[in-house]
Amino acid sequence: MAGKGNTGPLKDARIAVFCSGNGSNFEALVKKNRRLAFPGRIVLMVVDNPGAYAIERARRLGVPVLYVDPLAYENKQEYEKTLYKELRLWKVDLILLAGFMRILSPFFVRKYKNRILNIHPSLLPSFKGASAIRDAFEYGVKVTGVTVHIVNEGVDEGPIVLQGALKVSEDDDLMSLEAKIHRLEHRIYAEAVNLVLTRSWKIVKGRKFVLCD
Ligand code: GRF
């Protein structure tokens, strides 16, 4: 049982995955969900880009797609209000950002406090931003990895749920490193979702994700 200030478990969660591009994490999550790697159900994909290959994957997998065009709104808050309204209609409890190339405002983040996760392709807090794999590779790191974190009002800086590390070998080029990172992401994201949905946890000092069961 969750104590005061604790969250979870939430085994019947209705889950939405937000994408903008390729959608490989989305596909891995749906497949893992169907193999019961984590509870709850992915009920919806949200996209901000009608050309995203992720949409094709969703069709193939039979997951409904919600496209809301951000350019059709006067400002971010109006766009996010529409998103929020739709998510309520779909009764979404948990949001998984998976290559969603848009920064959610404090307005939206507060509506889903501690209920939005993101995956980032580096060991945060190193290499924040949109070109993390390339930045780490060009920096010459010997170890890199992936981070699943709770989304707070900052960018790439919410409490860390889970990280996975891998070695960069002498033979790696950017392409091979990207492939390794994506393979690791596809495993770690489902593990992190499972933790969040099946365990009791809290955020200590606004920073640390701590299991408490
Ligand atoms: C992943 O590397 C993820 O870490 C980052 O965006 C990429 C999305 O890839 N946030 P995909 O669309 O899931 O294939």
PDB file of C-alpha atoms and ligand atoms in Angstrom:
ATOM      1  CA  MET A   1       0.000   0.000   0.000  1.00  0.00           C
ATOM      2  CA  ALA A   2       1.263   3.444  -0.853  1.00  0.00           C
ATOM      3  CA  GLY A   3       2.003   5.571   2.214  1.00  0.00           C
ATOM      4  CA  LYS A   4       1.695   9.340   2.559  1.00  0.00           C
ATOM      5  CA  GLY A   5       3.381  11.098  -0.338  1.00  0.00           C
ATOM      6  CA  ASN A   6       3.991   7.800  -2.078  1.00  0.00           C
ATOM      7  CA  THR A   7       2.798   6.866  -5.534  1.00  0.00           C
ATOM      8  CA  GLY A   8       1.759   3.564  -7.000  1.00  0.00           C
ATOM      9  CA  PRO A   9       1.210   0.816  -7.747  1.00  0.00           C
ATOM     10  CA  LEU A  10      -1.069   1.541 -10.712  1.00  0.00           C
ATOM     11  CA  LYS A  11      -1.608  -1.780 -12.399  1.00  0.00           C
ATOM     12  CA  ASP A  12      -4.577  -0.862 -14.606  1.00  0.00           C
ATOM     13  CA  ALA A  13      -2.976   2.235 -16.079  1.00  0.00           C
ATOM     14  CA  ARG A  14      -4.137   3.468 -19.448  1.00  0.00           C
ATOM     15  CA  ILE A  15      -1.011   4.580 -21.218  1.00  0.00           C
ATOM     16  CA  ALA A  16      -0.397   7.058 -24.056  1.00  0.00           C
ATOM     17  CA  VAL A  17       2.897   7.172 -25.958  1.00  0.00           C
ATOM     18  CA  PHE A  18       3.912  10.511 -27.500  1.00  0.00           C
ATOM     19  CA  CYS A  19       6.036  10.415 -30.679  1.00  0.00           C
ATOM     20  CA  SER A  20       7.277  12.740 -33.403  1.00  0.00           C
ATOM     21  CA  GLY A  21       9.391  10.556 -35.643  1.00  0.00           C
ATOM     22  CA  ASN A  22      10.551   7.003 -36.136  1.00  0.00           C
ATOM     23  CA  GLY A  23       8.668   5.362 -33.270  1.00  0.00           C
ATOM     24  CA  SER A  24      10.970   2.395 -32.590  1.00  0.00           C
ATOM     25  CA  ASN A  25      10.560   2.858 -28.838  1.00  0.00           C
ATOM     26  CA  PHE A  26       6.806   2.998 -29.274  1.00  0.00           C
ATOM     27  CA  GLU A  27       6.830  -0.289 -31.165  1.00  0.00           C
ATOM     28  CA  ALA A  28       9.092  -1.968 -28.594  1.00  0.00           C
ATOM     29  CA  LEU A  29       6.850  -0.735 -25.774  1.00  0.00           C
ATOM     30  CA  VAL A  30       3.671  -2.020 -27.416  1.00  0.00           C
ATOM     31  CA  LYS A  31       5.219  -5.431 -28.044  1.00  0.00           C
ATOM     32  CA  LYS A  32       6.567  -5.669 -24.499  1.00  0.00           C
ATOM     33  CA  ASN A  33       3.209  -4.560 -23.119  1.00  0.00           C
ATOM     34  CA  ARG A  34       1.509  -7.344 -25.069  1.00  0.00           C
ATOM     35  CA  ARG A  35       4.015  -9.824 -23.685  1.00  0.00           C
ATOM     36  CA  LEU A  36       3.093  -8.508 -20.215  1.00  0.00           C
ATOM     37  CA  ALA A  37       6.519  -7.007 -19.468  1.00  0.00           C
ATOM     38  CA  PHE A  38       4.579  -4.268 -17.679  1.00  0.00           C
ATOM     39  CA  PRO A  39       0.936  -3.955 -16.620  1.00  0.00           C
ATOM     40  CA  GLY A  40      -1.669  -1.520 -17.868  1.00  0.00           C
ATOM     41  CA  ARG A  41      -2.376  -0.980 -21.524  1.00  0.00           C
ATOM     42  CA  ILE A  42      -1.061   1.296 -24.253  1.00  0.00           C
ATOM     43  CA  VAL A  43      -4.322   2.731 -25.532  1.00  0.00           C
ATOM     44  CA  LEU A  44      -3.146   5.625 -27.674  1.00  0.00           C
ATOM     45  CA  MET A  45      -0.308   7.177 -29.627  1.00  0.00           C
ATOM     46  CA  VAL A  46      -0.144  10.959 -29.724  1.00  0.00           C
ATOM     47  CA  VAL A  47       1.773  12.598 -32.580  1.00  0.00           C
ATOM     48  CA  ASP A  48       2.567  16.184 -33.453  1.00  0.00           C
ATOM     49  CA  ASN A  49       3.814  15.376 -36.946  1.00  0.00           C
ATOM     50  CA  PRO A  50       1.576  13.842 -39.617  1.00  0.00           C
ATOM     51  CA  GLY A  51       4.621  12.506 -41.480  1.00  0.00           C
ATOM     52  CA  ALA A  52       5.973  10.508 -38.545  1.00  0.00           C
ATOM     53  CA  TYR A  53       6.841   6.904 -39.394  1.00  0.00           C
ATOM     54  CA  ALA A  54       5.548   6.106 -35.898  1.00  0.00           C
ATOM     55  CA  ILE A  55       2.006   6.454 -37.329  1.00  0.00           C
ATOM     56  CA  GLU A  56       2.648   3.601 -39.750  1.00  0.00           C
ATOM     57  CA  ARG A  57       3.871   1.442 -36.848  1.00  0.00           C
ATOM     58  CA  ALA A  58       0.748   2.289 -34.825  1.00  0.00           C
ATOM     59  CA  ARG A  59      -1.516   1.289 -37.727  1.00  0.00           C
ATOM     60  CA  ARG A  60       0.325  -2.011 -38.082  1.00  0.00           C
ATOM     61  CA  LEU A  61       0.008  -2.665 -34.362  1.00  0.00           C
ATOM     62  CA  GLY A  62      -3.627  -1.559 -34.192  1.00  0.00           C
ATOM     63  CA  VAL A  63      -3.024   1.307 -31.760  1.00  0.00           C
ATOM     64  CA  PRO A  64      -5.236   4.384 -32.243  1.00  0.00           C
ATOM     65  CA  VAL A  65      -3.400   7.550 -33.260  1.00  0.00           C
ATOM     66  CA  LEU A  66      -4.289  11.046 -32.126  1.00  0.00           C
ATOM     67  CA  TYR A  67      -2.743  13.787 -34.241  1.00  0.00           C
ATOM     68  CA  VAL A  68      -3.105  17.285 -32.892  1.00  0.00           C
ATOM     69  CA  ASP A  69      -1.492  19.927 -35.084  1.00  0.00           C
ATOM     70  CA  PRO A  70       0.432  22.347 -32.850  1.00  0.00           C
ATOM     71  CA  LEU A  71       0.468  24.934 -35.649  1.00  0.00           C
ATOM     72  CA  ALA A  72      -3.316  25.131 -35.569  1.00  0.00           C
ATOM     73  CA  TYR A  73      -3.180  26.838 -32.156  1.00  0.00           C
ATOM     74  CA  GLU A  74      -2.315  30.368 -31.204  1.00  0.00           C
ATOM     75  CA  ASN A  75       0.089  29.309 -28.521  1.00  0.00           C
ATOM     76  CA  LYS A  76       1.484  26.326 -26.689  1.00  0.00           C
ATOM     77  CA  GLN A  77      -1.020  26.505 -23.862  1.00  0.00           C
ATOM     78  CA  GLU A  78      -3.994  26.311 -26.241  1.00  0.00           C
ATOM     79  CA  TYR A  79      -2.426  23.309 -27.977  1.00  0.00           C
ATOM     80  CA  GLU A  80      -1.744  21.613 -24.669  1.00  0.00           C
ATOM     81  CA  LYS A  81      -5.273  22.329 -23.392  1.00  0.00           C
ATOM     82  CA  THR A  82      -6.611  20.395 -26.373  1.00  0.00           C
ATOM     83  CA  LEU A  83      -4.163  17.574 -25.734  1.00  0.00           C
ATOM     84  CA  TYR A  84      -5.187  17.456 -22.103  1.00  0.00           C
ATOM     85  CA  LYS A  85      -8.904  17.381 -22.981  1.00  0.00           C
ATOM     86  CA  GLU A  86      -8.330  14.487 -25.396  1.00  0.00           C
ATOM     87  CA  LEU A  87      -6.245  12.559 -22.894  1.00  0.00           C
ATOM     88  CA  ARG A  88      -9.015  12.904 -20.340  1.00  0.00           C
ATOM     89  CA  LEU A  89     -11.504  11.520 -22.835  1.00  0.00           C
ATOM     90  CA  TRP A  90      -9.178   8.558 -23.317  1.00  0.00           C
ATOM     91  CA  LYS A  91      -8.799   8.273 -19.530  1.00  0.00           C
ATOM     92  CA  VAL A  92      -5.021   8.273 -19.796  1.00  0.00           C
ATOM     93  CA  ASP A  93      -3.141   7.814 -16.497  1.00  0.00           C
ATOM     94  CA  LEU A  94       0.448   7.635 -17.706  1.00  0.00           C
ATOM     95  CA  ILE A  95       2.277   9.329 -20.576  1.00  0.00           C
ATOM     96  CA  LEU A  96       5.453   7.941 -22.127  1.00  0.00           C
ATOM     97  CA  LEU A  97       7.446  10.375 -24.239  1.00  0.00           C
ATOM     98  CA  ALA A  98       9.312   8.444 -26.904  1.00  0.00           C
ATOM     99  CA  GLY A  99      11.054  10.765 -29.312  1.00  0.00           C
ATOM    100  CA  PHE A 100       8.482  13.534 -28.821  1.00  0.00           C
ATOM    101  CA  MET A 101      10.331  16.619 -30.054  1.00  0.00           C
ATOM    102  CA  ARG A 102       8.327  19.169 -28.136  1.00  0.00           C
ATOM    103  CA  ILE A 103       8.925  20.592 -24.691  1.00  0.00           C
ATOM    104  CA  LEU A 104       5.828  20.349 -22.544  1.00  0.00           C
ATOM    105  CA  SER A 105       5.053  23.482 -20.565  1.00  0.00           C
ATOM    106  CA  PRO A 106       4.658  23.628 -16.769  1.00  0.00           C
ATOM    107  CA  PHE A 107       0.890  23.870 -17.348  1.00  0.00           C
ATOM    108  CA  PHE A 108       0.766  20.409 -18.889  1.00  0.00           C
ATOM    109  CA  VAL A 109       3.440  18.856 -16.688  1.00  0.00           C
ATOM    110  CA  ARG A 110       1.509  19.886 -13.558  1.00  0.00           C
ATOM    111  CA  LYS A 111      -1.661  18.271 -14.889  1.00  0.00           C
ATOM    112  CA  TYR A 112       0.209  14.959 -15.073  1.00  0.00           C
ATOM    113  CA  LYS A 113       2.563  15.458 -12.162  1.00  0.00           C
ATOM    114  CA  ASN A 114       4.883  12.442 -11.819  1.00  0.00           C
ATOM    115  CA  ARG A 115       2.863  10.717 -14.538  1.00  0.00           C
ATOM    116  CA  ILE A 116       5.028  11.554 -17.537  1.00  0.00           C
ATOM    117  CA  LEU A 117       8.176   9.599 -18.331  1.00  0.00           C
ATOM    118  CA  ASN A 118      10.788  10.346 -20.954  1.00  0.00           C
ATOM    119  CA  ILE A 119      13.630   8.335 -22.423  1.00  0.00           C
ATOM    120  CA  HIS A 120      16.864  10.108 -23.240  1.00  0.00           C
ATOM    121  CA  PRO A 121      19.789   8.534 -25.119  1.00  0.00           C
ATOM    122  CA  SER A 122      22.602   9.435 -22.708  1.00  0.00           C
ATOM    123  CA  LEU A 123      23.524   9.023 -19.076  1.00  0.00           C
ATOM    124  CA  LEU A 124      21.928  12.189 -17.748  1.00  0.00           C
ATOM    125  CA  PRO A 125      22.906  14.747 -16.621  1.00  0.00           C
ATOM    126  CA  SER A 126      25.568  14.366 -19.324  1.00  0.00           C
ATOM    127  CA  PHE A 127      24.601  15.262 -22.869  1.00  0.00           C
ATOM    128  CA  LYS A 128      21.159  16.800 -22.559  1.00  0.00           C
ATOM    129  CA  GLY A 129      19.466  17.993 -25.734  1.00  0.00           C
ATOM    130  CA  ALA A 130      18.422  16.693 -29.115  1.00  0.00           C
ATOM    131  CA  SER A 131      21.733  15.281 -30.386  1.00  0.00           C
ATOM    132  CA  ALA A 132      22.861  13.367 -27.303  1.00  0.00           C
ATOM    133  CA  ILE A 133      24.219  10.247 -29.037  1.00  0.00           C
ATOM    134  CA  ARG A 134      26.319  12.264 -31.465  1.00  0.00           C
ATOM    135  CA  ASP A 135      27.481  14.657 -28.739  1.00  0.00           C
ATOM    136  CA  ALA A 136      28.637  11.795 -26.500  1.00  0.00           C
ATOM    137  CA  PHE A 137      30.339  10.042 -29.438  1.00  0.00           C
ATOM    138  CA  GLU A 138      32.146  13.179 -30.565  1.00  0.00           C
ATOM    139  CA  TYR A 139      33.189  13.954 -27.006  1.00  0.00           C
ATOM    140  CA  GLY A 140      34.929  10.595 -26.982  1.00  0.00           C
ATOM    141  CA  VAL A 141      33.218   9.004 -23.991  1.00  0.00           C
ATOM    142  CA  LYS A 142      34.102   5.374 -23.293  1.00  0.00           C
ATOM    143  CA  VAL A 143      30.820   4.641 -21.527  1.00  0.00           C
ATOM    144  CA  THR A 144      27.417   6.032 -22.414  1.00  0.00           C
ATOM    145  CA  GLY A 145      23.851   4.818 -22.073  1.00  0.00           C
ATOM    146  CA  VAL A 146      20.209   5.705 -21.672  1.00  0.00           C
ATOM    147  CA  THR A 147      18.093   7.331 -18.987  1.00  0.00           C
ATOM    148  CA  VAL A 148      14.408   7.047 -18.196  1.00  0.00           C
ATOM    149  CA  HIS A 149      13.278   9.939 -16.043  1.00  0.00           C
ATOM    150  CA  ILE A 150      10.142  11.544 -14.744  1.00  0.00           C
ATOM    151  CA  VAL A 151       9.349  14.724 -16.629  1.00  0.00           C
ATOM    152  CA  ASN A 152       9.382  17.827 -14.468  1.00  0.00           C
ATOM    153  CA  GLU A 153       9.321  21.462 -15.474  1.00  0.00           C
ATOM    154  CA  GLY A 154      12.964  21.465 -16.600  1.00  0.00           C
ATOM    155  CA  VAL A 155      14.331  19.908 -19.774  1.00  0.00           C
ATOM    156  CA  ASP A 156      15.978  16.471 -19.493  1.00  0.00           C
ATOM    157  CA  GLU A 157      16.359  16.927 -15.765  1.00  0.00           C
ATOM    158  CA  GLY A 158      13.548  15.184 -13.870  1.00  0.00           C
ATOM    159  CA  PRO A 159      14.148  12.445 -11.271  1.00  0.00           C
ATOM    160  CA  ILE A 160      15.860   9.404 -12.753  1.00  0.00           C
ATOM    161  CA  VAL A 161      13.884   6.155 -12.670  1.00  0.00           C
ATOM    162  CA  LEU A 162      16.397   3.883 -14.390  1.00  0.00           C
ATOM    163  CA  GLN A 163      19.614   4.064 -16.375  1.00  0.00           C
ATOM    164  CA  GLY A 164      21.463   1.556 -18.506  1.00  0.00           C
ATOM    165  CA  ALA A 165      25.100   1.872 -19.538  1.00  0.00           C
ATOM    166  CA  LEU A 166      27.107   0.499 -22.432  1.00  0.00           C
ATOM    167  CA  LYS A 167      30.700   0.641 -23.568  1.00  0.00           C
ATOM    168  CA  VAL A 168      31.764   2.557 -26.637  1.00  0.00           C
ATOM    169  CA  SER A 169      34.273   0.344 -28.406  1.00  0.00           C
ATOM    170  CA  GLU A 170      37.185   1.406 -30.597  1.00  0.00           C
ATOM    171  CA  ASP A 171      35.315  -0.008 -33.585  1.00  0.00           C
ATOM    172  CA  ASP A 172      32.115   1.931 -33.013  1.00  0.00           C
ATOM    173  CA  ASP A 173      31.113   4.628 -35.449  1.00  0.00           C
ATOM    174  CA  LEU A 174      28.116   6.857 -34.896  1.00  0.00           C
ATOM    175  CA  MET A 175      25.776   4.433 -36.646  1.00  0.00           C
ATOM    176  CA  SER A 176      26.800   1.382 -34.668  1.00  0.00           C
ATOM    177  CA  LEU A 177      26.623   3.354 -31.436  1.00  0.00           C
ATOM    178  CA  GLU A 178      23.115   4.559 -32.302  1.00  0.00           C
ATOM    179  CA  ALA A 179      22.038   0.980 -32.961  1.00  0.00           C
ATOM    180  CA  LYS A 180      23.404  -0.153 -29.580  1.00  0.00           C
ATOM    181  CA  ILE A 181      21.729   2.742 -27.789  1.00  0.00           C
ATOM    182  CA  HIS A 182      18.367   1.984 -29.381  1.00  0.00           C
ATOM    183  CA  ARG A 183      18.578  -1.697 -28.459  1.00  0.00           C
ATOM    184  CA  LEU A 184      19.270  -0.712 -24.872  1.00  0.00           C
ATOM    185  CA  GLU A 185      16.443   1.835 -24.895  1.00  0.00           C
ATOM    186  CA  HIS A 186      13.955  -0.776 -26.039  1.00  0.00           C
ATOM    187  CA  ARG A 187      14.811  -2.917 -23.008  1.00  0.00           C
ATOM    188  CA  ILE A 188      15.227  -0.237 -20.341  1.00  0.00           C
ATOM    189  CA  TYR A 189      12.070   1.742 -21.110  1.00  0.00           C
ATOM    190  CA  ALA A 190       9.785  -1.237 -20.466  1.00  0.00           C
ATOM    191  CA  GLU A 191      11.669  -2.048 -17.246  1.00  0.00           C
ATOM    192  CA  ALA A 192      11.243   1.516 -16.031  1.00  0.00           C
ATOM    193  CA  VAL A 193       7.514   1.527 -16.838  1.00  0.00           C
ATOM    194  CA  ASN A 194       7.184  -1.721 -14.931  1.00  0.00           C
ATOM    195  CA  LEU A 195       8.867  -0.192 -11.872  1.00  0.00           C
ATOM    196  CA  VAL A 196       6.660   2.879 -11.946  1.00  0.00           C
ATOM    197  CA  LEU A 197       3.458   0.857 -12.323  1.00  0.00           C
ATOM    198  CA  THR A 198       4.098  -2.059 -10.001  1.00  0.00           C
ATOM    199  CA  ARG A 199       6.042  -0.580  -7.101  1.00  0.00           C
ATOM    200  CA  SER A 200       5.360   2.009  -4.457  1.00  0.00           C
ATOM    201  CA  TRP A 201       7.739   4.970  -4.784  1.00  0.00           C
ATOM    202  CA  LYS A 202       8.265   8.574  -3.894  1.00  0.00           C
ATOM    203  CA  ILE A 203      10.328  11.533  -5.009  1.00  0.00           C
ATOM    204  CA  VAL A 204      12.714  12.705  -2.316  1.00  0.00           C
ATOM    205  CA  LYS A 205      13.755  16.380  -2.233  1.00  0.00           C
ATOM    206  CA  GLY A 206      12.251  16.872  -5.683  1.00  0.00           C
ATOM    207  CA  ARG A 207      15.125  14.880  -7.120  1.00  0.00           C
ATOM    208  CA  LYS A 208      15.411  11.224  -6.158  1.00  0.00           C
ATOM    209  CA  PHE A 209      13.093   8.469  -7.283  1.00  0.00           C
ATOM    210  CA  VAL A 210      13.062   6.096  -4.309  1.00  0.00           C
ATOM    211  CA  LEU A 211      11.289   2.757  -4.048  1.00  0.00           C
ATOM    212  CA  CYS A 212       9.493   2.320  -0.756  1.00  0.00           C
ATOM    213  CA  ASP A 213       7.922  -1.125  -0.740  1.00  0.00           C
TER     214      ASP A 213
HETATM  215  C1  GRF B   1      15.333   7.924 -28.876  1.00  0.00           C
HETATM  216  O1  GRF B   1      16.724   7.849 -29.015  1.00  0.00           O
HETATM  217  C2  GRF B   1      14.963   8.575 -27.580  1.00  0.00           C
HETATM  218  O2  GRF B   1      15.878   8.355 -26.561  1.00  0.00           O
HETATM  219  C3  GRF B   1      14.958  10.042 -27.947  1.00  0.00           C
HETATM  220  O3  GRF B   1      14.436  10.081 -29.236  1.00  0.00           O
HETATM  221  C4  GRF B   1      14.720   8.855 -29.917  1.00  0.00           C
HETATM  222  C5  GRF B   1      13.429   8.337 -30.446  1.00  0.00           C
HETATM  223  O4  GRF B   1      13.612   7.209 -31.258  1.00  0.00           O
HETATM  224  N1  GRF B   1      14.213  10.806 -26.981  1.00  0.00           N
HETATM  225  P1  GRF B   1      12.342   6.423 -31.794  1.00  0.00           P
HETATM  226  O5  GRF B   1      11.422   7.439 -32.453  1.00  0.00           O
HETATM  227  O6  GRF B   1      11.679   5.773 -30.622  1.00  0.00           O
HETATM  228  O7  GRF B   1      12.870   5.421 -32.764  1.00  0.00           O
END
